[in-house]
Amino acid sequence: MEKVILEARINEYNMRHGNPHVPWTIKEIVEEACKVREAGASILHFHARTPEGGAANDPQIYREIIRRIREKTDILLLPTLGFNSNDKDWDRIRIIKALAESEDTKPDLVPLDMGSVNLEQYDAKSGSFLDKDAVYSNPTDVLEYCAAEMKKLHIKVKMTCWDMGFVRRGCKFLETGRIEGPGYFLFHLTEGPFLTGHPLSRAGIDALRAVLPEEKCYWSVNCKGGDTAKEQAPTEEVQESQETEEEPEKASAAEDKAVTLKVGGIQTTEDPSTKALYQMAERANELSGGSLTLEVYPASQLGSATNEIEAVSMGSQDMFVDAGWMGTFLKDKAIDGMWFTFVDGAHYDAYINSDLNQEMEEEFCTLKGVQILASNWYRAPRSFVTKTEIASAEDFVGMKIRVPDLPGSLESVDALEGKATQVAWSETYLALQQGVVDAAEGPLDNLYSMNFYEAAPYVTITEHNRDSMQVMINDRIFEGLSENQQNALVQAAKEAGDWYSEQIEATCQEAVDAMKENGATITELSEEQVAAMREKIQARTRELDAAGTYWKTGLYEQIEALTQ
């Protein structure tokens, strides 16, 4: 019998909700490498990560990881090529080429996906597709280029194959010498919500093996969404029935049926809002007598904010918590995103608790089928991190400023004559680090928790906008809960909001002190300079209000009146 070679894939882009031990930091990855080698693995596949769990596409971080691992163990190293988080097409192998400049950091193997795939997920519960526009693109000319570069560098290529066409293409690369033999194939099977790959079954594996070349080659198997220790993974429908089957002995005192709700967020695992999500989950379980279980998925694990809201609207995701995104779907809510709309915290609180805001939330429910359970998760006022120091409003002219895809943010940056640049929140650190943007703005505590100040060390406190997180839930799902469960969930959401708001007040100064201690320059613009910013943006707000461009004419005046 031939020896079996084990490859340990230790982190991918996995977050920590299911396993708190997923290694992210350099130290954790090195320690895990030693453990899996001791357990019998011969190959280590890893992704460099930021301390918050994001993708760290930095050659220097990879160099440090590889050097430290090789100081401690002889395991073969197979770093990622970047998947969808790295540079596209021709630049995808830039990190590998940088590592190969020195023998002590040169990888032993690299993965190359031998084709392009759709990366949507199918939700069996609702019969809907999520992330329908997600595509992992690997054109053949790019594959030829990557293979040729690896051949020059004398690095072994592992051909990752999602279906039979990938294997056939890999065979041709071997046959023509584009990739040197013996061939090493990975059959990347998929189960559950992932439809792209062959299913996890003997038949699926045998179909791929049947087209391998006659010459000696090696193959291995993994499965996204399944368990390779089993011949056939459970189907999504079976998993769903197992998860929702009623167990009378666990029912609440009011005989409520046990319900599990999936709650998504986009902030980091260490952000106060994420901690508040877990508090809400714990409190809802307690208040419902144990019949409500909230599963928390922070850090964009379920997708971008807009994708998650759409999923809640369709019912394929139960709940979502974050701030500002109603303006993407509800015309009048776009005004919330215009900077300097609110004079101070008291003004914003009056707005959130007004009949005006309540009417908008009801309209949002009618439009999207999504209820707002709580809006009292008040965030810190928003300020800036920049790569150069800000001394006046004029310094924003021509500056590339990261903003979310919200009309208010886009218009506000334009009013300052800056260049609004849309970047996903989770990718902002890298965008700052790599010069894609010159600045970013956000709640003061987030600028610290996301480590943005490391890449843009000038923190300018402007308090140019205020917002709050909304606790959203699919309307049909909420109405399907018992009265006891509905009351428990609403109370838990509001209590968590009160706790979160208190935490934010306490942590803002701590965040400022910590950023300053770590080398950031903290600046508070003079009242005159802030007034200059406010004047430019409020002039734009009045123009938009008069034209009814995004919200109904006269709405700005109604909000201004709430200060009285």
CSV table of C-alpha atoms in Angstrom, one decimal, residues 114-555:
chain,number,residue,atom,x,y,z
A,114,MET,CA,-7.7,25.2,-13.4
A,115,GLY,CA,-10.8,27.1,-14.4
A,116,SER,CA,-13.5,29.6,-13.5
A,117,VAL,CA,-16.5,28.9,-11.3
A,118,ASN,CA,-19.7,30.5,-10.0
A,119,LEU,CA,-19.5,31.0,-6.3
A,120,GLU,CA,-23.2,31.5,-5.4
A,121,GLN,CA,-24.8,29.6,-2.5
A,122,TYR,CA,-28.2,27.9,-2.7
A,123,ASP,CA,-30.5,28.2,0.3
A,124,ALA,CA,-32.7,25.2,0.4
A,125,LYS,CA,-34.9,26.7,3.0
A,126,SER,CA,-36.1,29.5,0.8
A,127,GLY,CA,-35.3,28.1,-2.6
A,128,SER,CA,-33.2,31.2,-3.4
A,129,PHE,CA,-29.6,31.8,-4.6
A,130,LEU,CA,-27.3,34.1,-2.6
A,131,ASP,CA,-24.3,36.0,-4.0
A,132,LYS,CA,-25.6,35.4,-7.5
A,133,ASP,CA,-22.9,37.6,-9.1
A,134,ALA,CA,-19.9,36.0,-7.4
A,135,VAL,CA,-17.5,34.5,-9.9
A,136,TYR,CA,-14.0,33.1,-9.3
A,137,SER,CA,-12.3,34.0,-12.6
A,138,ASN,CA,-9.3,32.0,-13.9
A,139,PRO,CA,-9.1,32.5,-17.7
A,140,THR,CA,-6.8,30.1,-19.5
A,141,ASP,CA,-4.4,32.7,-20.6
A,142,VAL,CA,-3.8,33.7,-17.0
A,143,LEU,CA,-3.4,30.0,-16.1
A,144,GLU,CA,-0.7,29.7,-18.8
A,145,TYR,CA,1.1,32.7,-17.5
A,146,CYS,CA,1.0,31.5,-13.8
A,147,ALA,CA,2.1,28.0,-14.8
A,148,ALA,CA,5.0,29.4,-16.9
A,149,GLU,CA,6.2,31.6,-14.0
A,150,MET,CA,6.0,28.7,-11.5
A,151,LYS,CA,8.1,26.6,-14.0
A,152,LYS,CA,10.7,29.3,-14.1
A,153,LEU,CA,10.8,29.5,-10.4
A,154,HIS,CA,10.9,25.7,-10.0
A,155,ILE,CA,7.9,25.6,-7.7
A,156,LYS,CA,5.6,22.6,-7.8
A,157,VAL,CA,2.0,23.3,-8.9
A,158,LYS,CA,-1.0,21.6,-7.3
A,159,MET,CA,-3.9,21.7,-9.7
A,160,THR,CA,-7.1,22.4,-7.9
A,161,CYS,CA,-10.1,21.0,-9.8
A,162,TRP,CA,-13.7,21.8,-9.0
A,163,ASP,CA,-15.2,19.7,-11.8
A,164,MET,CA,-14.2,17.4,-14.7
A,165,GLY,CA,-13.4,20.2,-17.1
A,166,PHE,CA,-10.7,21.4,-14.6
A,167,VAL,CA,-9.1,17.9,-14.6
A,168,ARG,CA,-9.1,17.7,-18.4
A,169,ARG,CA,-7.5,21.1,-18.7
A,170,GLY,CA,-4.9,20.1,-16.1
A,171,CYS,CA,-4.1,17.0,-18.1
A,172,LYS,CA,-3.4,19.1,-21.2
A,173,PHE,CA,-1.1,21.4,-19.2
A,174,LEU,CA,0.8,18.3,-18.2
A,175,GLU,CA,0.8,16.8,-21.7
A,176,THR,CA,2.1,20.0,-23.3
A,177,GLY,CA,4.7,20.6,-20.6
A,178,ARG,CA,3.1,23.8,-19.3
A,179,ILE,CA,3.2,22.1,-15.9
A,180,GLU,CA,5.9,19.6,-15.1
A,181,GLY,CA,5.0,16.1,-14.0
A,182,PRO,CA,4.3,14.1,-12.1
A,183,GLY,CA,0.9,15.8,-11.9
A,184,TYR,CA,-0.6,16.7,-8.5
A,185,PHE,CA,-4.4,17.1,-8.6
A,186,LEU,CA,-6.7,18.2,-5.8
A,187,PHE,CA,-10.4,17.2,-6.3
A,188,HIS,CA,-12.2,20.1,-4.7
A,189,LEU,CA,-15.7,18.7,-4.0
A,190,THR,CA,-18.7,20.7,-2.7
A,191,GLU,CA,-21.8,19.9,-0.6
A,192,GLY,CA,-24.5,21.8,1.2
A,193,PRO,CA,-25.2,25.2,-0.2
A,194,PHE,CA,-22.2,25.0,-2.6
A,195,LEU,CA,-23.3,23.7,-6.0
A,196,THR,CA,-20.2,24.3,-8.2
A,197,GLY,CA,-18.1,21.2,-7.5
A,198,HIS,CA,-18.7,17.4,-7.9
A,199,PRO,CA,-20.7,16.0,-4.9
A,200,LEU,CA,-18.9,14.2,-2.1
A,201,SER,CA,-19.4,10.6,-3.2
A,202,ARG,CA,-17.5,7.7,-4.6
A,203,ALA,CA,-19.2,8.2,-7.9
A,204,GLY,CA,-18.1,11.9,-7.9
A,205,ILE,CA,-14.5,11.0,-7.1
A,206,ASP,CA,-14.4,8.1,-9.6
A,207,ALA,CA,-15.7,10.4,-12.4
A,208,LEU,CA,-12.8,12.8,-11.8
A,209,ARG,CA,-10.2,10.0,-11.5
A,210,ALA,CA,-11.4,8.5,-14.8
A,211,VAL,CA,-9.9,11.4,-16.8
A,212,LEU,CA,-6.5,11.5,-15.1
A,213,PRO,CA,-3.5,10.9,-17.3
A,214,GLU,CA,-2.1,7.4,-17.8
A,215,GLU,CA,1.3,8.7,-16.6
A,216,LYS,CA,2.0,8.5,-12.9
A,217,CYS,CA,0.3,11.3,-11.0
A,218,TYR,CA,-1.1,12.0,-7.5
A,219,TRP,CA,-4.5,13.1,-6.4
A,220,SER,CA,-6.1,14.2,-3.2
A,221,VAL,CA,-9.6,15.2,-2.1
A,222,ASN,CA,-11.2,17.9,0.1
A,223,CYS,CA,-14.8,19.0,0.3
A,224,LYS,CA,-16.2,22.5,0.9
A,225,GLY,CA,-19.4,22.2,3.0
A,226,GLY,CA,-19.0,18.4,3.6
A,227,ASP,CA,-17.0,15.8,5.5
A,228,THR,CA,-14.5,13.7,3.6
A,229,ALA,CA,-14.5,11.2,6.4
A,230,LYS,CA,-17.9,10.1,5.1
A,231,GLU,CA,-18.7,8.6,1.8
A,232,GLN,CA,-21.7,10.9,1.3
A,233,ALA,CA,-22.3,14.1,3.2
A,234,PRO,CA,-25.9,14.8,4.4
A,235,THR,CA,-27.9,16.9,2.0
A,236,GLU,CA,-28.9,20.5,2.9
A,237,GLU,CA,-32.5,19.3,3.3
A,238,VAL,CA,-31.5,16.6,5.8
A,239,GLN,CA,-29.3,19.1,7.7
A,240,GLU,CA,-32.2,21.5,7.9
A,241,SER,CA,-34.6,18.9,9.3
A,242,GLN,CA,-32.0,17.9,11.9
A,243,GLU,CA,-31.6,21.4,13.0
A,244,THR,CA,-35.2,22.4,13.3
A,245,GLU,CA,-36.8,19.2,14.6
A,246,GLU,CA,-38.8,20.0,17.7
A,247,GLU,CA,-37.7,18.5,20.9
A,248,PRO,CA,-40.5,18.8,23.5
A,249,GLU,CA,-38.2,18.4,26.5
A,250,LYS,CA,-36.4,21.6,25.5
A,251,ALA,CA,-39.6,23.7,25.0
A,252,SER,CA,-40.1,26.8,27.1
A,253,ALA,CA,-42.5,27.0,30.0
A,254,ALA,CA,-45.1,28.5,27.6
A,255,GLU,CA,-44.6,25.4,25.4
A,256,ASP,CA,-43.1,27.6,22.6
A,257,LYS,CA,-41.5,25.7,19.8
A,258,ALA,CA,-37.7,25.9,19.8
A,259,VAL,CA,-36.5,28.4,17.1
A,260,THR,CA,-33.0,29.1,15.9
A,261,LEU,CA,-32.4,32.4,14.2
A,262,LYS,CA,-29.3,33.3,12.2
A,263,VAL,CA,-28.0,36.8,12.9
A,264,GLY,CA,-25.4,38.5,10.7
A,265,GLY,CA,-23.2,41.5,11.1
A,266,ILE,CA,-20.2,43.1,9.4
A,267,GLN,CA,-18.1,44.4,12.3
A,268,THR,CA,-15.0,42.5,13.7
A,269,THR,CA,-15.3,39.8,16.3
A,270,GLU,CA,-13.8,42.2,18.9
A,271,ASP,CA,-16.0,45.2,18.1
A,272,PRO,CA,-18.4,46.3,20.8
A,273,SER,CA,-21.4,45.8,18.5
A,274,THR,CA,-20.4,42.1,18.0
A,275,LYS,CA,-20.2,41.7,21.8
A,276,ALA,CA,-23.6,43.3,22.0
A,277,LEU,CA,-24.9,40.7,19.4
A,278,TYR,CA,-23.8,37.9,21.7
A,279,GLN,CA,-25.4,39.7,24.7
A,280,MET,CA,-28.7,40.0,22.7
A,281,ALA,CA,-28.5,36.3,21.9
A,282,GLU,CA,-28.0,35.3,25.5
A,283,ARG,CA,-30.7,37.6,26.8
A,284,ALA,CA,-33.2,36.5,24.1
A,285,ASN,CA,-32.6,32.9,25.1
A,286,GLU,CA,-33.1,33.7,28.8
A,287,LEU,CA,-36.3,35.8,28.3
A,288,SER,CA,-37.9,33.2,26.0
A,289,GLY,CA,-37.4,30.5,28.5
A,290,GLY,CA,-34.8,28.8,26.3
A,291,SER,CA,-37.0,28.6,23.2
A,292,LEU,CA,-35.0,31.2,21.2
A,293,THR,CA,-31.5,30.5,20.0
A,294,LEU,CA,-29.6,33.2,18.1
A,295,GLU,CA,-26.6,32.1,16.1
A,296,VAL,CA,-24.2,35.1,15.6
A,297,TYR,CA,-22.1,35.5,12.4
A,298,PRO,CA,-20.0,38.7,12.6
A,299,ALA,CA,-17.3,40.1,10.3
A,300,SER,CA,-19.2,39.7,7.0
A,301,GLN,CA,-19.2,35.9,7.3
A,302,LEU,CA,-22.7,35.9,5.6
A,303,GLY,CA,-21.7,38.4,2.9
A,304,SER,CA,-21.7,42.2,2.4
A,305,ALA,CA,-24.2,44.4,4.2
A,306,THR,CA,-26.4,44.8,1.2
A,307,ASN,CA,-26.3,41.1,0.4
A,308,GLU,CA,-27.2,40.3,4.0
A,309,ILE,CA,-30.2,42.7,4.0
A,310,GLU,CA,-31.4,41.1,0.7
A,311,ALA,CA,-31.1,37.7,2.3
A,312,VAL,CA,-33.1,38.8,5.3
A,313,SER,CA,-35.7,40.3,2.9
A,314,MET,CA,-36.0,36.9,1.1
A,315,GLY,CA,-36.0,34.9,4.3
A,316,SER,CA,-32.9,33.0,3.6
A,317,GLN,CA,-31.2,34.8,6.5
A,318,ASP,CA,-33.2,35.7,9.6
A,319,MET,CA,-31.6,38.8,11.1
A,320,PHE,CA,-29.0,41.5,10.4
A,321,VAL,CA,-27.6,44.2,12.6
A,322,ASP,CA,-25.6,47.3,11.3
A,323,ALA,CA,-26.0,51.0,10.6
A,324,GLY,CA,-27.0,53.1,7.7
A,325,TRP,CA,-28.0,50.6,5.1
A,326,MET,CA,-31.7,51.4,5.0
A,327,GLY,CA,-30.8,54.3,2.8
A,328,THR,CA,-29.7,51.9,0.0
A,329,PHE,CA,-33.3,50.6,-0.3
A,330,LEU,CA,-35.5,53.4,1.1
A,331,LYS,CA,-35.4,56.7,-0.7
A,332,ASP,CA,-36.0,59.0,2.3
A,333,LYS,CA,-33.5,57.3,4.5
A,334,ALA,CA,-30.7,58.4,2.2
A,335,ILE,CA,-30.7,61.7,4.1
A,336,ASP,CA,-29.3,60.0,7.2
A,337,GLY,CA,-26.0,59.5,5.4
A,338,MET,CA,-25.5,63.2,4.6
A,339,TRP,CA,-22.8,64.5,6.8
A,340,PHE,CA,-23.6,67.3,9.3
A,341,THR,CA,-27.3,66.6,9.1
A,342,PHE,CA,-27.5,66.3,12.8
A,343,VAL,CA,-26.2,69.0,15.1
A,344,ASP,CA,-25.3,66.8,18.0
A,345,GLY,CA,-26.3,63.5,19.8
A,346,ALA,CA,-29.5,65.0,21.3
A,347,HIS,CA,-30.6,66.0,17.8
A,348,TYR,CA,-30.0,62.5,16.4
A,349,ASP,CA,-31.8,60.9,19.4
A,350,ALA,CA,-34.8,63.1,18.8
A,351,TYR,CA,-34.8,62.1,15.2
A,352,ILE,CA,-34.6,58.3,15.9
A,353,ASN,CA,-37.5,58.5,18.4
A,354,SER,CA,-39.6,60.8,16.2
A,355,ASP,CA,-42.8,59.8,14.3
A,356,LEU,CA,-40.9,60.8,11.2
A,357,ASN,CA,-38.4,58.0,11.7
A,358,GLN,CA,-41.1,55.5,12.8
A,359,GLU,CA,-42.9,56.1,9.5
A,360,MET,CA,-39.8,55.4,7.5
A,361,GLU,CA,-39.2,52.1,9.4
A,362,GLU,CA,-42.8,51.1,8.7
A,363,GLU,CA,-42.3,52.0,5.0
A,364,PHE,CA,-39.1,49.9,4.9
A,365,CYS,CA,-41.0,46.9,6.3
A,366,THR,CA,-43.7,47.3,3.6
A,367,LEU,CA,-41.0,47.7,0.9
A,368,LYS,CA,-38.6,44.9,1.9
A,369,GLY,CA,-40.5,42.7,4.3
A,370,VAL,CA,-38.0,43.6,7.1
A,371,GLN,CA,-39.0,44.8,10.5
A,372,ILE,CA,-36.8,47.1,12.7
A,373,LEU,CA,-36.8,45.7,16.3
A,374,ALA,CA,-34.5,48.4,17.7
A,375,SER,CA,-32.6,51.5,16.6
A,376,ASN,CA,-31.1,52.5,19.9
A,377,TRP,CA,-27.6,51.1,19.2
A,378,TYR,CA,-26.0,54.5,19.0
A,379,ARG,CA,-22.6,54.5,17.4
A,380,ALA,CA,-19.7,56.9,18.1
A,381,PRO,CA,-19.6,60.0,15.9
A,382,ARG,CA,-17.7,59.5,12.7
A,383,SER,CA,-14.2,60.9,12.1
A,384,PHE,CA,-11.3,60.4,9.7
A,385,VAL,CA,-8.1,58.5,9.3
A,386,THR,CA,-5.8,59.8,6.6
A,387,LYS,CA,-2.3,59.1,5.2
A,388,THR,CA,-1.4,62.8,5.3
A,389,GLU,CA,-2.3,65.3,8.0
A,390,ILE,CA,-5.5,67.3,7.7
A,391,ALA,CA,-5.3,70.9,8.8
A,392,SER,CA,-8.3,72.4,7.0
A,393,ALA,CA,-11.3,71.5,4.9
A,394,GLU,CA,-9.3,72.3,1.7
A,395,ASP,CA,-7.0,69.3,2.5
A,396,PHE,CA,-9.8,66.9,1.4
A,397,VAL,CA,-9.8,68.3,-2.1
A,398,GLY,CA,-8.7,65.5,-4.5
A,399,MET,CA,-8.3,63.0,-1.7
A,400,LYS,CA,-9.4,59.4,-2.4
A,401,ILE,CA,-11.8,58.7,0.5
A,402,ARG,CA,-13.2,55.3,1.2
A,403,VAL,CA,-17.0,55.4,1.6
A,404,PRO,CA,-19.8,52.8,1.6
A,405,ASP,CA,-22.2,52.5,-1.3
A,406,LEU,CA,-24.6,55.0,0.2
A,407,PRO,CA,-25.8,58.2,-1.6
A,408,GLY,CA,-25.3,60.4,1.5
A,409,SER,CA,-21.6,59.5,1.8
A,410,LEU,CA,-21.0,59.8,-2.0
A,411,GLU,CA,-22.6,63.2,-2.1
A,412,SER,CA,-20.8,64.5,1.0
A,413,VAL,CA,-17.4,63.6,-0.3
A,414,ASP,CA,-18.2,65.2,-3.6
A,415,ALA,CA,-19.3,68.3,-1.8
A,416,LEU,CA,-15.8,68.5,-0.2
A,417,GLU,CA,-14.3,68.0,-3.7
A,418,GLY,CA,-12.8,64.7,-2.7
A,419,LYS,CA,-12.8,61.4,-4.7
A,420,ALA,CA,-15.3,59.0,-3.3
A,421,THR,CA,-14.0,55.4,-3.6
A,422,GLN,CA,-16.3,52.5,-2.7
A,423,VAL,CA,-14.5,49.7,-0.8
A,424,ALA,CA,-16.0,46.9,1.3
A,425,TRP,CA,-15.6,47.7,5.0
A,426,SER,CA,-13.6,44.4,5.6
A,427,GLU,CA,-11.2,45.4,2.8
A,428,THR,CA,-10.5,49.0,3.9
A,429,TYR,CA,-7.3,48.3,5.9
A,430,LEU,CA,-5.7,46.8,2.8
A,431,ALA,CA,-7.0,49.6,0.6
A,432,LEU,CA,-5.3,52.1,2.9
A,433,GLN,CA,-2.2,50.0,3.1
A,434,GLN,CA,-1.9,49.6,-0.6
A,435,GLY,CA,-2.7,53.2,-1.6
A,436,VAL,CA,-6.1,52.4,-3.2
A,437,VAL,CA,-7.5,55.1,-1.0
A,438,ASP,CA,-5.9,58.0,1.0
A,439,ALA,CA,-8.5,58.2,3.7
A,440,ALA,CA,-11.4,56.4,5.4
A,441,GLU,CA,-14.1,57.6,7.8
A,442,GLY,CA,-16.1,55.8,10.4
A,443,PRO,CA,-17.1,55.7,14.1
A,444,LEU,CA,-14.1,56.6,16.2
A,445,ASP,CA,-14.0,53.3,18.0
A,446,ASN,CA,-14.1,51.4,14.7
A,447,LEU,CA,-11.1,53.3,13.4
A,448,TYR,CA,-9.2,51.7,16.3
A,449,SER,CA,-10.8,48.2,16.4
A,450,MET,CA,-10.2,47.8,12.6
A,451,ASN,CA,-6.6,49.0,13.0
A,452,PHE,CA,-7.1,51.6,10.2
A,453,TYR,CA,-4.8,54.0,12.0
A,454,GLU,CA,-1.9,51.7,11.4
A,455,ALA,CA,-2.2,52.2,7.6
A,456,ALA,CA,-3.3,55.8,7.8
A,457,PRO,CA,-1.8,57.3,11.0
A,458,TYR,CA,-3.4,60.7,11.0
A,459,VAL,CA,-6.7,60.7,13.0
A,460,THR,CA,-8.8,63.8,12.5
A,461,ILE,CA,-11.8,64.2,14.8
A,462,THR,CA,-14.6,65.9,13.0
A,463,GLU,CA,-17.8,64.2,14.3
A,464,HIS,CA,-19.3,64.8,10.9
A,465,ASN,CA,-22.1,62.3,11.2
A,466,ARG,CA,-24.0,60.2,13.7
A,467,ASP,CA,-25.8,57.0,13.1
A,468,SER,CA,-27.2,54.0,14.9
A,469,MET,CA,-27.4,50.3,14.2
A,470,GLN,CA,-30.7,48.8,13.4
A,471,VAL,CA,-31.7,45.3,14.5
A,472,MET,CA,-33.5,43.9,11.4
A,473,ILE,CA,-35.5,40.7,11.1
A,474,ASN,CA,-37.5,39.1,8.3
A,475,ASP,CA,-41.2,40.2,8.9
A,476,ARG,CA,-42.7,36.7,8.1
A,477,ILE,CA,-40.2,35.0,10.5
A,478,PHE,CA,-40.9,37.5,13.2
A,479,GLU,CA,-44.7,37.1,12.8
A,480,GLY,CA,-44.2,33.3,13.0
A,481,LEU,CA,-42.8,33.6,16.5
A,482,SER,CA,-45.0,33.3,19.5
A,483,GLU,CA,-46.0,36.5,21.4
A,484,ASN,CA,-43.7,35.4,24.2
A,485,GLN,CA,-40.8,35.0,21.8
A,486,GLN,CA,-41.5,38.3,20.0
A,487,ASN,CA,-41.5,40.2,23.3
A,488,ALA,CA,-38.3,38.5,24.4
A,489,LEU,CA,-36.5,39.3,21.2
A,490,VAL,CA,-37.6,43.0,21.1
A,491,GLN,CA,-36.6,43.4,24.8
A,492,ALA,CA,-33.3,41.7,24.2
A,493,ALA,CA,-32.5,43.9,21.2
A,494,LYS,CA,-33.3,47.1,23.1
A,495,GLU,CA,-31.3,46.1,26.2
A,496,ALA,CA,-28.4,45.2,24.0
A,497,GLY,CA,-28.6,48.6,22.3
A,498,ASP,CA,-28.5,50.3,25.7
A,499,TRP,CA,-25.5,48.3,26.7
A,500,TYR,CA,-23.8,49.0,23.4
A,501,SER,CA,-24.4,52.8,23.6
A,502,GLU,CA,-22.9,52.9,27.1
A,503,GLN,CA,-19.9,50.9,26.0
A,504,ILE,CA,-19.3,53.3,23.1
A,505,GLU,CA,-19.2,56.3,25.3
A,506,ALA,CA,-16.7,54.6,27.6
A,507,THR,CA,-14.5,53.3,24.9
A,508,CYS,CA,-14.0,56.3,22.6
A,509,GLN,CA,-11.4,58.0,24.8
A,510,GLU,CA,-9.7,54.7,25.3
A,511,ALA,CA,-9.5,54.2,21.6
A,512,VAL,CA,-8.0,57.7,21.1
A,513,ASP,CA,-5.4,57.1,23.9
A,514,ALA,CA,-4.5,53.6,22.4
A,515,MET,CA,-4.1,55.0,18.9
A,516,LYS,CA,-1.9,57.8,20.2
A,517,GLU,CA,0.2,55.4,22.2
A,518,ASN,CA,0.7,53.3,19.0
A,519,GLY,CA,2.0,56.2,17.0
A,520,ALA,CA,-1.0,57.9,15.5
A,521,THR,CA,-1.3,61.6,15.3
A,522,ILE,CA,-4.7,62.8,16.8
A,523,THR,CA,-6.0,66.2,15.5
A,524,GLU,CA,-9.1,68.1,16.3
A,525,LEU,CA,-10.0,70.6,13.7
A,526,SER,CA,-10.8,74.1,14.8
A,527,GLU,CA,-14.4,75.2,15.0
A,528,GLU,CA,-13.7,77.4,12.0
A,529,GLN,CA,-12.5,74.5,9.8
A,530,VAL,CA,-15.3,72.2,10.9
A,531,ALA,CA,-17.7,75.0,10.1
A,532,ALA,CA,-16.2,75.3,6.6
A,533,MET,CA,-16.8,71.6,6.0
A,534,ARG,CA,-20.3,71.8,7.4
A,535,GLU,CA,-21.1,74.8,5.2
A,536,LYS,CA,-20.1,73.0,2.0
A,537,ILE,CA,-22.0,69.8,2.8
A,538,GLN,CA,-25.1,71.5,4.1
A,539,ALA,CA,-25.3,73.6,0.9
A,540,ARG,CA,-25.3,70.3,-1.1
A,541,THR,CA,-27.9,68.8,1.2
A,542,ARG,CA,-30.2,71.8,0.6
A,543,GLU,CA,-29.7,71.5,-3.1
A,544,LEU,CA,-30.6,67.8,-3.0
A,545,ASP,CA,-33.6,68.5,-0.7
A,546,ALA,CA,-35.0,71.2,-3.1
A,547,ALA,CA,-34.6,68.9,-6.1
A,548,GLY,CA,-36.0,65.8,-4.4
A,549,THR,CA,-33.1,63.8,-5.8
A,550,TYR,CA,-32.9,61.2,-3.1
A,551,TRP,CA,-35.5,62.0,-0.6
A,552,LYS,CA,-38.8,63.9,-0.7
A,553,THR,CA,-38.5,67.7,-0.8
A,554,GLY,CA,-38.8,69.4,2.6
A,555,LEU,CA,-37.5,66.4,4.6
